[in-house]
Amino acid sequence: MDTEPLHTADVVIVGSGVAGATTAREMARWRLSATVLEAGNDVACGSTRANSGIVHAGYDPLPGTLKARFNVAGSKLFPQWADDLGFSYVRNGSLVLAFSDEERASVRRLVARAVENGVPGVRELDAAEVRALEPEASPLVRGGLVAETGAICDPYEVALRAAEQAAEHGTTFRFNERVVSVERLAPERAAALDPVGPSDPPLRYLLVTSAGARYAARAVVNAAGVFADELNNAVSARKLRITARRGEYCLYDAEYGPLFSHTVFQAPSSAGKGVLVTPTVHGNLLVGPNAVEQASKTDLSTSAEGLRFVLEAARKTWPDASARGMIANFAGLRASSADGDDFVIGEPEDAPGFFNIACFDSPGLTSAPAVAEHVASAVAAQLGAAPNEAFDPRRVRCAPFAELDEAERADAIAQDPRWGHVVCRCCEVTEAELVAALRGPLPVLSLDALKWRTRAMMGRCHGGFCSPEIAKIVARETGRAPEALDKRLPGSPVVASSRPDYVELARTDEDAAPETAGEAAAAGALAAAPGVYDVAVVGGGAAGIAAAQAAASDGARVLLLDREAKLGGILKQCVHNGFGLHRFGVELTGPEYAQREIDALATRGSVDVLPGATATSLDPADAAAGTPLVVHAVDARGAHAFAARAVVLATGSRERGLGALNMAGARPSGVFSAGSAQNFMNLQGCLPGRRAVILGSGDIGLIMARRLASQGAEVVGVHELMPHPSGLRRNVVQCLDDFGIPLHLSSTVTRLEGEGRLSAVYVSQVDPDTIQVIPGTEQRIACDTLLLSVGLLPENEVAKSAGVTLDAVTGGARVDNRLATDVAGVYACGNALHVHDLVDHASQEGERAGVAAAAHARRGGAERPAAASVPVMAGEGVRYVVPQTIDAATPPDERLMLSLRVTRTVNAPRFIVEGIDASGEVRELKRAKTMIAVPAEMVLILLPAGAAEGCSAVRVRVEGRDDAVSPASDAGMAGGGAD
């Protein structure tokens, strides 16, 4: 080994979690050379990343312990560190809830302990005070305590910002270098290894890494997390034993974040400590963890049992806790001492110059700044280091795009147009932020490292939309194609293979499209600061283009905004045929369908097309003030506010991701939403994997089964939770039966296997009546790819910003028969309203919305005279009906179109539209029938508005046989039309 290159440093820090990173930052205050060795491919790869993010006030640790000392000191330091380094930190306060007399007594002991530990602002509360602070807390709460200095942070950010500052001051970081041995150097050998000859203090330790590199150091800081005992035990007779404790968490969408403002704990009792419920600094809601001892120090898999425990325990605090709204689950390991309950900080008596930060479990995150100061000062004193006069404790923080106001966004875009390109729509992360992270002081060695640094891919779709585009940006900036880019851990490639010229094409930006006449007109209109548009359409997919065409045909001046460089939406990646039979009378591919619509749009001279523009919010009109609707958007030209008399929202939908399924296992690469895999294959020339399982029989999943098979991948099978397919029957035949791919109904994936790349999935049978997994039916299927086709959800962030009411069943806006929402002048259509199985129907709906919006604009944006609305209800066997209301003032000869889906497969169905009058009397308005109705296919029913005259409500129900039907029957009938 002595033949390997030798690196020397005054200090070697082992581990770049929060302990190692903060110590590196504090070490930079001294004139010392420092190297950080990290086994993972990023900072905070261990306990720090999978952490609750709680900055504890300090009332819990036993007085007199190191935990109590450093917790209180660290809590006091956190605000200054956050200000200096620019990481996210919110002092939201902590609550501890008591549900029994035993727990109330426990709370009182914690209040007394807070006094003893010197923690201010801790007091007991009665039940009414608790509920006043947290209305969503359980009504069974009997009391609690509040700690005003409790706070939350982003643990990864703390470690990253500290590490970046250390790197900027000369600290060397070496990733993918696990320390495999450490030994004390005899004086003679130390002198021989020292490049400057015998010195004082001498080199004391030699460390060898998994990369074969050797590092000689005068001092070592052991911040190796769960492996800290192994390093300590190699140099000291004072042995440590660390137990890895797994903690599992469930993370909820940002819309759940406001439910709780404090970090809410459960009082310790004879039953245990319970779990916490807390908002995060990024607006999500987090519940967990449990605490399970395990032998492995690397296994970060979640378990079905653990996730069930977390949810059940969380319901004690938050009765509504469930899998609904969940976007991720994850697990972390805590480095707990097996021989006590305190930190191990400093030098063992028999190993001078070897400084432990070991057994650093909770409250390690809170304690880290104080421990880092303590250890760095001790190392500097021992090595006789002088202060580093060049050290600057503050870093200039560039606020993320999501936190900027409109003027700040305009300024940022003026400096760099990439600030106007929003890549991650869920978290509003721009290309400029991604590039800055890729060019930062620490290398980005995985896709997840970019996610943690920018929050891209961390929202509700978990990268389903943006990960293919981000992979292109990484390739352009670093020269790494996606098969050479790890998703998370080493050995977790993003895809199996890519085209040979992938990097070259990414660098030449092959998606750049020539400016059309409409785009040029829009650019000119922007430069001329246009007045009020008649209609603004948000979204350039099939529904949005149709809406713009229809509005323009009715004489409206229209602005069409789309976030992508080319119009067409999802159609651009749907290279299969099957589109346009209803609308054009010919079978087209997705790109062909889109091009027909784009060509037709080009003939409408009154449409300004603005591609590459992301709508960020919508301001409602103010009738009293006479102000119109305002669409806020950004693009490479700047931040804009477009005024319009009417707005059509055609923002499309997103796929449900893995996190929404609360599936157990690790987080390997090889798991894709079907649409993301389709993007990688059809737009970027990548092969996602070579042996695939598909979960869900939605149309895109069926189509991707065929696409993978046609490209030489093995598709083991399609598993569907429900007892019936979720996609069109023709797709079951053409995509599965014709390729010999089996469809397994009442079957689902319950667990993932693999830490790097996916190696297998476990599938179980499902009871068709209860839709619950049948215990004992689990089977392992080896594969390297899992595609998820488990449903689409309308994308309505812009609608929510305007206060539009959304429907609990469809996820889209609640609309009347003209597709008007409950916000004056705002209309909705396409998949943003409800998910369509045929693009032809989405275009048809877009036309209706465009015509209605143009009519609203002709009235000068004034609302129609107030009239009663007639609710439309889903009756027996019907899941939902759109529209949800009928305007009672609709002329009797105007046609009503009801779009609906059934709850189950029905043979020879009869759809009955009923009117209910004020007395409750029911009369039949229309009866329609078709050959078969299945949940995957939308049914359309037409009737004159006059049929509903005099009704207080309208109800649609279905009658028919529920006997089993082959999913392939009547394969040519796509989309039920019940006239």
PDB file of C-alpha atoms in Angstrom, residues 345-531:
ATOM      1  CA  ILE A 345     -17.240  13.912  21.836  1.00  0.00           C
ATOM      2  CA  GLY A 346     -13.492  14.501  21.836  1.00  0.00           C
ATOM      3  CA  GLU A 347     -10.290  12.477  22.197  1.00  0.00           C
ATOM      4  CA  PRO A 348     -10.027   9.063  23.800  1.00  0.00           C
ATOM      5  CA  GLU A 349      -7.305   9.154  26.456  1.00  0.00           C
ATOM      6  CA  ASP A 350      -5.158   6.687  24.509  1.00  0.00           C
ATOM      7  CA  ALA A 351      -5.581   8.278  21.048  1.00  0.00           C
ATOM      8  CA  PRO A 352      -4.390  11.896  21.113  1.00  0.00           C
ATOM      9  CA  GLY A 353      -5.298  13.847  17.998  1.00  0.00           C
ATOM     10  CA  PHE A 354      -8.238  11.542  17.225  1.00  0.00           C
ATOM     11  CA  PHE A 355     -11.431  13.498  17.879  1.00  0.00           C
ATOM     12  CA  ASN A 356     -14.725  11.631  17.997  1.00  0.00           C
ATOM     13  CA  ILE A 357     -18.129  13.019  17.120  1.00  0.00           C
ATOM     14  CA  ALA A 358     -19.750   9.667  17.723  1.00  0.00           C
ATOM     15  CA  CYS A 359     -23.060   8.204  18.894  1.00  0.00           C
ATOM     16  CA  PHE A 360     -24.424  11.405  17.414  1.00  0.00           C
ATOM     17  CA  ASP A 361     -28.137  10.655  17.322  1.00  0.00           C
ATOM     18  CA  SER A 362     -30.881  13.089  18.295  1.00  0.00           C
ATOM     19  CA  PRO A 363     -30.396  15.976  19.043  1.00  0.00           C
ATOM     20  CA  GLY A 364     -27.292  15.751  16.848  1.00  0.00           C
ATOM     21  CA  LEU A 365     -28.560  18.105  14.144  1.00  0.00           C
ATOM     22  CA  THR A 366     -29.342  20.819  16.688  1.00  0.00           C
ATOM     23  CA  SER A 367     -26.056  20.271  18.499  1.00  0.00           C
ATOM     24  CA  ALA A 368     -23.885  20.276  15.377  1.00  0.00           C
ATOM     25  CA  PRO A 369     -22.906  23.979  15.311  1.00  0.00           C
ATOM     26  CA  ALA A 370     -21.890  23.947  18.988  1.00  0.00           C
ATOM     27  CA  VAL A 371     -20.051  20.622  18.685  1.00  0.00           C
ATOM     28  CA  ALA A 372     -18.291  21.865  15.543  1.00  0.00           C
ATOM     29  CA  GLU A 373     -17.079  24.997  17.330  1.00  0.00           C
ATOM     30  CA  HIS A 374     -15.903  22.929  20.301  1.00  0.00           C
ATOM     31  CA  VAL A 375     -14.050  20.298  18.261  1.00  0.00           C
ATOM     32  CA  ALA A 376     -12.491  22.740  15.778  1.00  0.00           C
ATOM     33  CA  SER A 377     -11.205  24.883  18.616  1.00  0.00           C
ATOM     34  CA  ALA A 378      -9.759  21.836  20.371  1.00  0.00           C
ATOM     35  CA  VAL A 379      -8.019  20.649  17.204  1.00  0.00           C
ATOM     36  CA  ALA A 380      -6.633  24.115  16.498  1.00  0.00           C
ATOM     37  CA  ALA A 381      -5.341  24.424  20.051  1.00  0.00           C
ATOM     38  CA  GLN A 382      -3.640  21.061  19.902  1.00  0.00           C
ATOM     39  CA  LEU A 383      -2.011  21.838  16.551  1.00  0.00           C
ATOM     40  CA  GLY A 384      -1.090  25.361  17.566  1.00  0.00           C
ATOM     41  CA  ALA A 385      -2.972  26.866  14.622  1.00  0.00           C
ATOM     42  CA  ALA A 386      -3.335  30.584  14.138  1.00  0.00           C
ATOM     43  CA  PRO A 387      -6.676  32.156  13.197  1.00  0.00           C
ATOM     44  CA  ASN A 388      -7.399  32.450   9.484  1.00  0.00           C
ATOM     45  CA  GLU A 389      -7.789  36.216   8.969  1.00  0.00           C
ATOM     46  CA  ALA A 390      -9.224  35.599   5.487  1.00  0.00           C
ATOM     47  CA  PHE A 391     -12.179  33.592   6.834  1.00  0.00           C
ATOM     48  CA  ASP A 392     -15.510  35.200   5.996  1.00  0.00           C
ATOM     49  CA  PRO A 393     -18.333  33.690   8.049  1.00  0.00           C
ATOM     50  CA  ARG A 394     -21.012  34.913   5.654  1.00  0.00           C
ATOM     51  CA  ARG A 395     -21.926  33.503   2.280  1.00  0.00           C
ATOM     52  CA  VAL A 396     -23.903  35.411  -0.307  1.00  0.00           C
ATOM     53  CA  ARG A 397     -27.192  33.562  -0.671  1.00  0.00           C
ATOM     54  CA  CYS A 398     -28.972  33.643  -3.991  1.00  0.00           C
ATOM     55  CA  ALA A 399     -32.651  33.342  -3.109  1.00  0.00           C
ATOM     56  CA  PRO A 400     -34.459  30.602  -5.030  1.00  0.00           C
ATOM     57  CA  PHE A 401     -36.789  31.622  -7.823  1.00  0.00           C
ATOM     58  CA  ALA A 402     -39.805  30.378  -5.852  1.00  0.00           C
ATOM     59  CA  GLU A 403     -39.115  33.013  -3.160  1.00  0.00           C
ATOM     60  CA  LEU A 404     -38.659  35.988  -5.506  1.00  0.00           C
ATOM     61  CA  ASP A 405     -41.324  38.576  -6.179  1.00  0.00           C
ATOM     62  CA  GLU A 406     -42.152  39.654  -9.724  1.00  0.00           C
ATOM     63  CA  ALA A 407     -39.687  42.555  -9.786  1.00  0.00           C
ATOM     64  CA  GLU A 408     -36.893  40.367  -8.418  1.00  0.00           C
ATOM     65  CA  ARG A 409     -37.667  37.723 -11.024  1.00  0.00           C
ATOM     66  CA  ALA A 410     -37.491  40.328 -13.779  1.00  0.00           C
ATOM     67  CA  ASP A 411     -34.120  41.519 -12.498  1.00  0.00           C
ATOM     68  CA  ALA A 412     -32.774  37.958 -12.323  1.00  0.00           C
ATOM     69  CA  ILE A 413     -33.935  37.167 -15.868  1.00  0.00           C
ATOM     70  CA  ALA A 414     -32.365  40.377 -17.159  1.00  0.00           C
ATOM     71  CA  GLN A 415     -29.042  39.159 -15.757  1.00  0.00           C
ATOM     72  CA  ASP A 416     -29.475  35.590 -17.046  1.00  0.00           C
ATOM     73  CA  PRO A 417     -32.414  34.528 -19.282  1.00  0.00           C
ATOM     74  CA  ARG A 418     -32.188  31.003 -17.860  1.00  0.00           C
ATOM     75  CA  TRP A 419     -33.970  32.340 -14.759  1.00  0.00           C
ATOM     76  CA  GLY A 420     -37.050  32.580 -16.980  1.00  0.00           C
ATOM     77  CA  HIS A 421     -36.969  28.889 -17.900  1.00  0.00           C
ATOM     78  CA  VAL A 422     -38.866  27.011 -15.184  1.00  0.00           C
ATOM     79  CA  VAL A 423     -37.769  23.379 -15.425  1.00  0.00           C
ATOM     80  CA  CYS A 424     -39.407  21.908 -12.306  1.00  0.00           C
ATOM     81  CA  ARG A 425     -42.995  23.108 -12.264  1.00  0.00           C
ATOM     82  CA  CYS A 426     -43.886  21.609  -8.864  1.00  0.00           C
ATOM     83  CA  CYS A 427     -41.171  23.510  -6.964  1.00  0.00           C
ATOM     84  CA  GLU A 428     -40.612  26.310  -9.503  1.00  0.00           C
ATOM     85  CA  VAL A 429     -36.913  25.586 -10.056  1.00  0.00           C
ATOM     86  CA  THR A 430     -35.294  27.256 -13.036  1.00  0.00           C
ATOM     87  CA  GLU A 431     -32.534  26.268 -15.418  1.00  0.00           C
ATOM     88  CA  ALA A 432     -30.331  29.003 -13.934  1.00  0.00           C
ATOM     89  CA  GLU A 433     -30.542  27.377 -10.489  1.00  0.00           C
ATOM     90  CA  LEU A 434     -29.706  23.947 -11.894  1.00  0.00           C
ATOM     91  CA  VAL A 435     -26.700  25.289 -13.779  1.00  0.00           C
ATOM     92  CA  ALA A 436     -25.488  27.173 -10.702  1.00  0.00           C
ATOM     93  CA  ALA A 437     -25.619  23.974  -8.657  1.00  0.00           C
ATOM     94  CA  LEU A 438     -23.760  22.040 -11.355  1.00  0.00           C
ATOM     95  CA  ARG A 439     -21.041  24.704 -11.343  1.00  0.00           C
ATOM     96  CA  GLY A 440     -20.869  25.067  -7.559  1.00  0.00           C
ATOM     97  CA  PRO A 441     -17.881  24.519  -5.274  1.00  0.00           C
ATOM     98  CA  LEU A 442     -18.776  20.851  -4.683  1.00  0.00           C
ATOM     99  CA  PRO A 443     -19.274  18.333  -7.507  1.00  0.00           C
ATOM    100  CA  VAL A 444     -22.731  17.020  -8.412  1.00  0.00           C
ATOM    101  CA  LEU A 445     -22.285  13.265  -8.857  1.00  0.00           C
ATOM    102  CA  SER A 446     -25.910  12.102  -8.960  1.00  0.00           C
ATOM    103  CA  LEU A 447     -29.337  13.271 -10.055  1.00  0.00           C
ATOM    104  CA  ASP A 448     -30.507  13.218  -6.435  1.00  0.00           C
ATOM    105  CA  ALA A 449     -27.636  15.510  -5.432  1.00  0.00           C
ATOM    106  CA  LEU A 450     -29.070  18.051  -7.856  1.00  0.00           C
ATOM    107  CA  LYS A 451     -32.522  17.427  -6.407  1.00  0.00           C
ATOM    108  CA  TRP A 452     -31.385  18.088  -2.857  1.00  0.00           C
ATOM    109  CA  ARG A 453     -29.441  21.217  -3.827  1.00  0.00           C
ATOM    110  CA  THR A 454     -32.180  22.865  -5.878  1.00  0.00           C
ATOM    111  CA  ARG A 455     -35.406  21.047  -4.863  1.00  0.00           C
ATOM    112  CA  ALA A 456     -36.034  20.167  -8.508  1.00  0.00           C
ATOM    113  CA  MET A 457     -37.781  16.757  -8.686  1.00  0.00           C
ATOM    114  CA  MET A 458     -38.798  17.078  -5.032  1.00  0.00           C
ATOM    115  CA  GLY A 459     -42.425  18.101  -5.569  1.00  0.00           C
ATOM    116  CA  ARG A 460     -45.613  16.169  -5.956  1.00  0.00           C
ATOM    117  CA  CYS A 461     -44.668  14.534  -9.271  1.00  0.00           C
ATOM    118  CA  HIS A 462     -41.171  13.612  -7.998  1.00  0.00           C
ATOM    119  CA  GLY A 463     -39.472  14.314 -11.289  1.00  0.00           C
ATOM    120  CA  GLY A 464     -42.073  12.743 -13.560  1.00  0.00           C
ATOM    121  CA  PHE A 465     -42.222  15.928 -15.611  1.00  0.00           C
ATOM    122  CA  CYS A 466     -38.748  17.355 -15.266  1.00  0.00           C
ATOM    123  CA  SER A 467     -36.219  14.551 -14.783  1.00  0.00           C
ATOM    124  CA  PRO A 468     -35.779  13.899 -18.536  1.00  0.00           C
ATOM    125  CA  GLU A 469     -35.110  17.588 -19.165  1.00  0.00           C
ATOM    126  CA  ILE A 470     -32.782  17.798 -16.162  1.00  0.00           C
ATOM    127  CA  ALA A 471     -30.822  14.799 -17.471  1.00  0.00           C
ATOM    128  CA  LYS A 472     -30.287  16.756 -20.691  1.00  0.00           C
ATOM    129  CA  ILE A 473     -29.067  19.798 -18.766  1.00  0.00           C
ATOM    130  CA  VAL A 474     -26.624  17.633 -16.809  1.00  0.00           C
ATOM    131  CA  ALA A 475     -25.333  16.118 -20.040  1.00  0.00           C
ATOM    132  CA  ARG A 476     -24.894  19.546 -21.582  1.00  0.00           C
ATOM    133  CA  GLU A 477     -23.052  20.937 -18.572  1.00  0.00           C
ATOM    134  CA  THR A 478     -20.956  17.919 -17.541  1.00  0.00           C
ATOM    135  CA  GLY A 479     -20.721  15.684 -20.600  1.00  0.00           C
ATOM    136  CA  ARG A 480     -22.318  12.764 -18.730  1.00  0.00           C
ATOM    137  CA  ALA A 481     -25.021  10.856 -20.581  1.00  0.00           C
ATOM    138  CA  PRO A 482     -27.881   9.555 -18.399  1.00  0.00           C
ATOM    139  CA  GLU A 483     -26.583   5.960 -18.346  1.00  0.00           C
ATOM    140  CA  ALA A 484     -23.352   7.332 -16.824  1.00  0.00           C
ATOM    141  CA  LEU A 485     -25.237   9.462 -14.297  1.00  0.00           C
ATOM    142  CA  ASP A 486     -26.289   7.878 -11.016  1.00  0.00           C
ATOM    143  CA  LYS A 487     -29.721   8.640  -9.736  1.00  0.00           C
ATOM    144  CA  ARG A 488     -28.710   8.337  -6.085  1.00  0.00           C
ATOM    145  CA  LEU A 489     -26.091   5.841  -4.951  1.00  0.00           C
ATOM    146  CA  PRO A 490     -23.113   4.641  -6.969  1.00  0.00           C
ATOM    147  CA  GLY A 491     -24.382   1.950  -9.306  1.00  0.00           C
ATOM    148  CA  SER A 492     -27.821   3.499  -9.827  1.00  0.00           C
ATOM    149  CA  PRO A 493     -27.783   4.713 -13.470  1.00  0.00           C
ATOM    150  CA  VAL A 494     -30.714   6.871 -14.513  1.00  0.00           C
ATOM    151  CA  VAL A 495     -31.352   4.794 -17.673  1.00  0.00           C
ATOM    152  CA  ALA A 496     -29.945   1.600 -19.161  1.00  0.00           C
ATOM    153  CA  SER A 497     -28.599   3.204 -22.336  1.00  0.00           C
ATOM    154  CA  SER A 498     -28.806   6.308 -24.499  1.00  0.00           C
ATOM    155  CA  ARG A 499     -28.067   7.138 -28.110  1.00  0.00           C
ATOM    156  CA  PRO A 500     -24.340   7.576 -28.863  1.00  0.00           C
ATOM    157  CA  ASP A 501     -24.727  11.258 -29.707  1.00  0.00           C
ATOM    158  CA  TYR A 502     -26.847  12.118 -26.657  1.00  0.00           C
ATOM    159  CA  VAL A 503     -24.370  14.587 -25.149  1.00  0.00           C
ATOM    160  CA  GLU A 504     -23.697  16.263 -28.492  1.00  0.00           C
ATOM    161  CA  LEU A 505     -27.412  16.731 -29.124  1.00  0.00           C
ATOM    162  CA  ALA A 506     -27.947  18.076 -25.617  1.00  0.00           C
ATOM    163  CA  ARG A 507     -25.244  20.650 -26.222  1.00  0.00           C
ATOM    164  CA  THR A 508     -26.679  21.744 -29.553  1.00  0.00           C
ATOM    165  CA  ASP A 509     -30.197  22.006 -28.040  1.00  0.00           C
ATOM    166  CA  GLU A 510     -31.994  20.075 -30.736  1.00  0.00           C
ATOM    167  CA  ASP A 511     -35.357  21.063 -29.275  1.00  0.00           C
ATOM    168  CA  ALA A 512     -34.834  24.709 -30.205  1.00  0.00           C
ATOM    169  CA  ALA A 513     -37.616  25.565 -32.639  1.00  0.00           C
ATOM    170  CA  PRO A 514     -37.680  28.402 -35.172  1.00  0.00           C
ATOM    171  CA  GLU A 515     -39.841  31.301 -34.178  1.00  0.00           C
ATOM    172  CA  THR A 516     -43.259  31.154 -35.797  1.00  0.00           C
ATOM    173  CA  ALA A 517     -45.200  34.134 -37.010  1.00  0.00           C
ATOM    174  CA  GLY A 518     -47.448  33.901 -33.972  1.00  0.00           C
ATOM    175  CA  GLU A 519     -44.462  33.829 -31.642  1.00  0.00           C
ATOM    176  CA  ALA A 520     -42.922  36.814 -33.380  1.00  0.00           C
ATOM    177  CA  ALA A 521     -46.208  38.666 -33.025  1.00  0.00           C
ATOM    178  CA  ALA A 522     -46.304  37.828 -29.341  1.00  0.00           C
ATOM    179  CA  ALA A 523     -42.754  39.074 -28.890  1.00  0.00           C
ATOM    180  CA  GLY A 524     -43.675  42.292 -30.649  1.00  0.00           C
ATOM    181  CA  ALA A 525     -46.779  42.654 -28.537  1.00  0.00           C
ATOM    182  CA  LEU A 526     -44.697  42.248 -25.400  1.00  0.00           C
ATOM    183  CA  ALA A 527     -42.282  44.913 -26.539  1.00  0.00           C
ATOM    184  CA  ALA A 528     -45.199  47.229 -27.229  1.00  0.00           C
ATOM    185  CA  ALA A 529     -46.682  46.605 -23.755  1.00  0.00           C
ATOM    186  CA  PRO A 530     -50.098  45.350 -25.032  1.00  0.00           C
ATOM    187  CA  GLY A 531     -53.314  46.305 -23.345  1.00  0.00           C
TER     188      GLY A 531
END
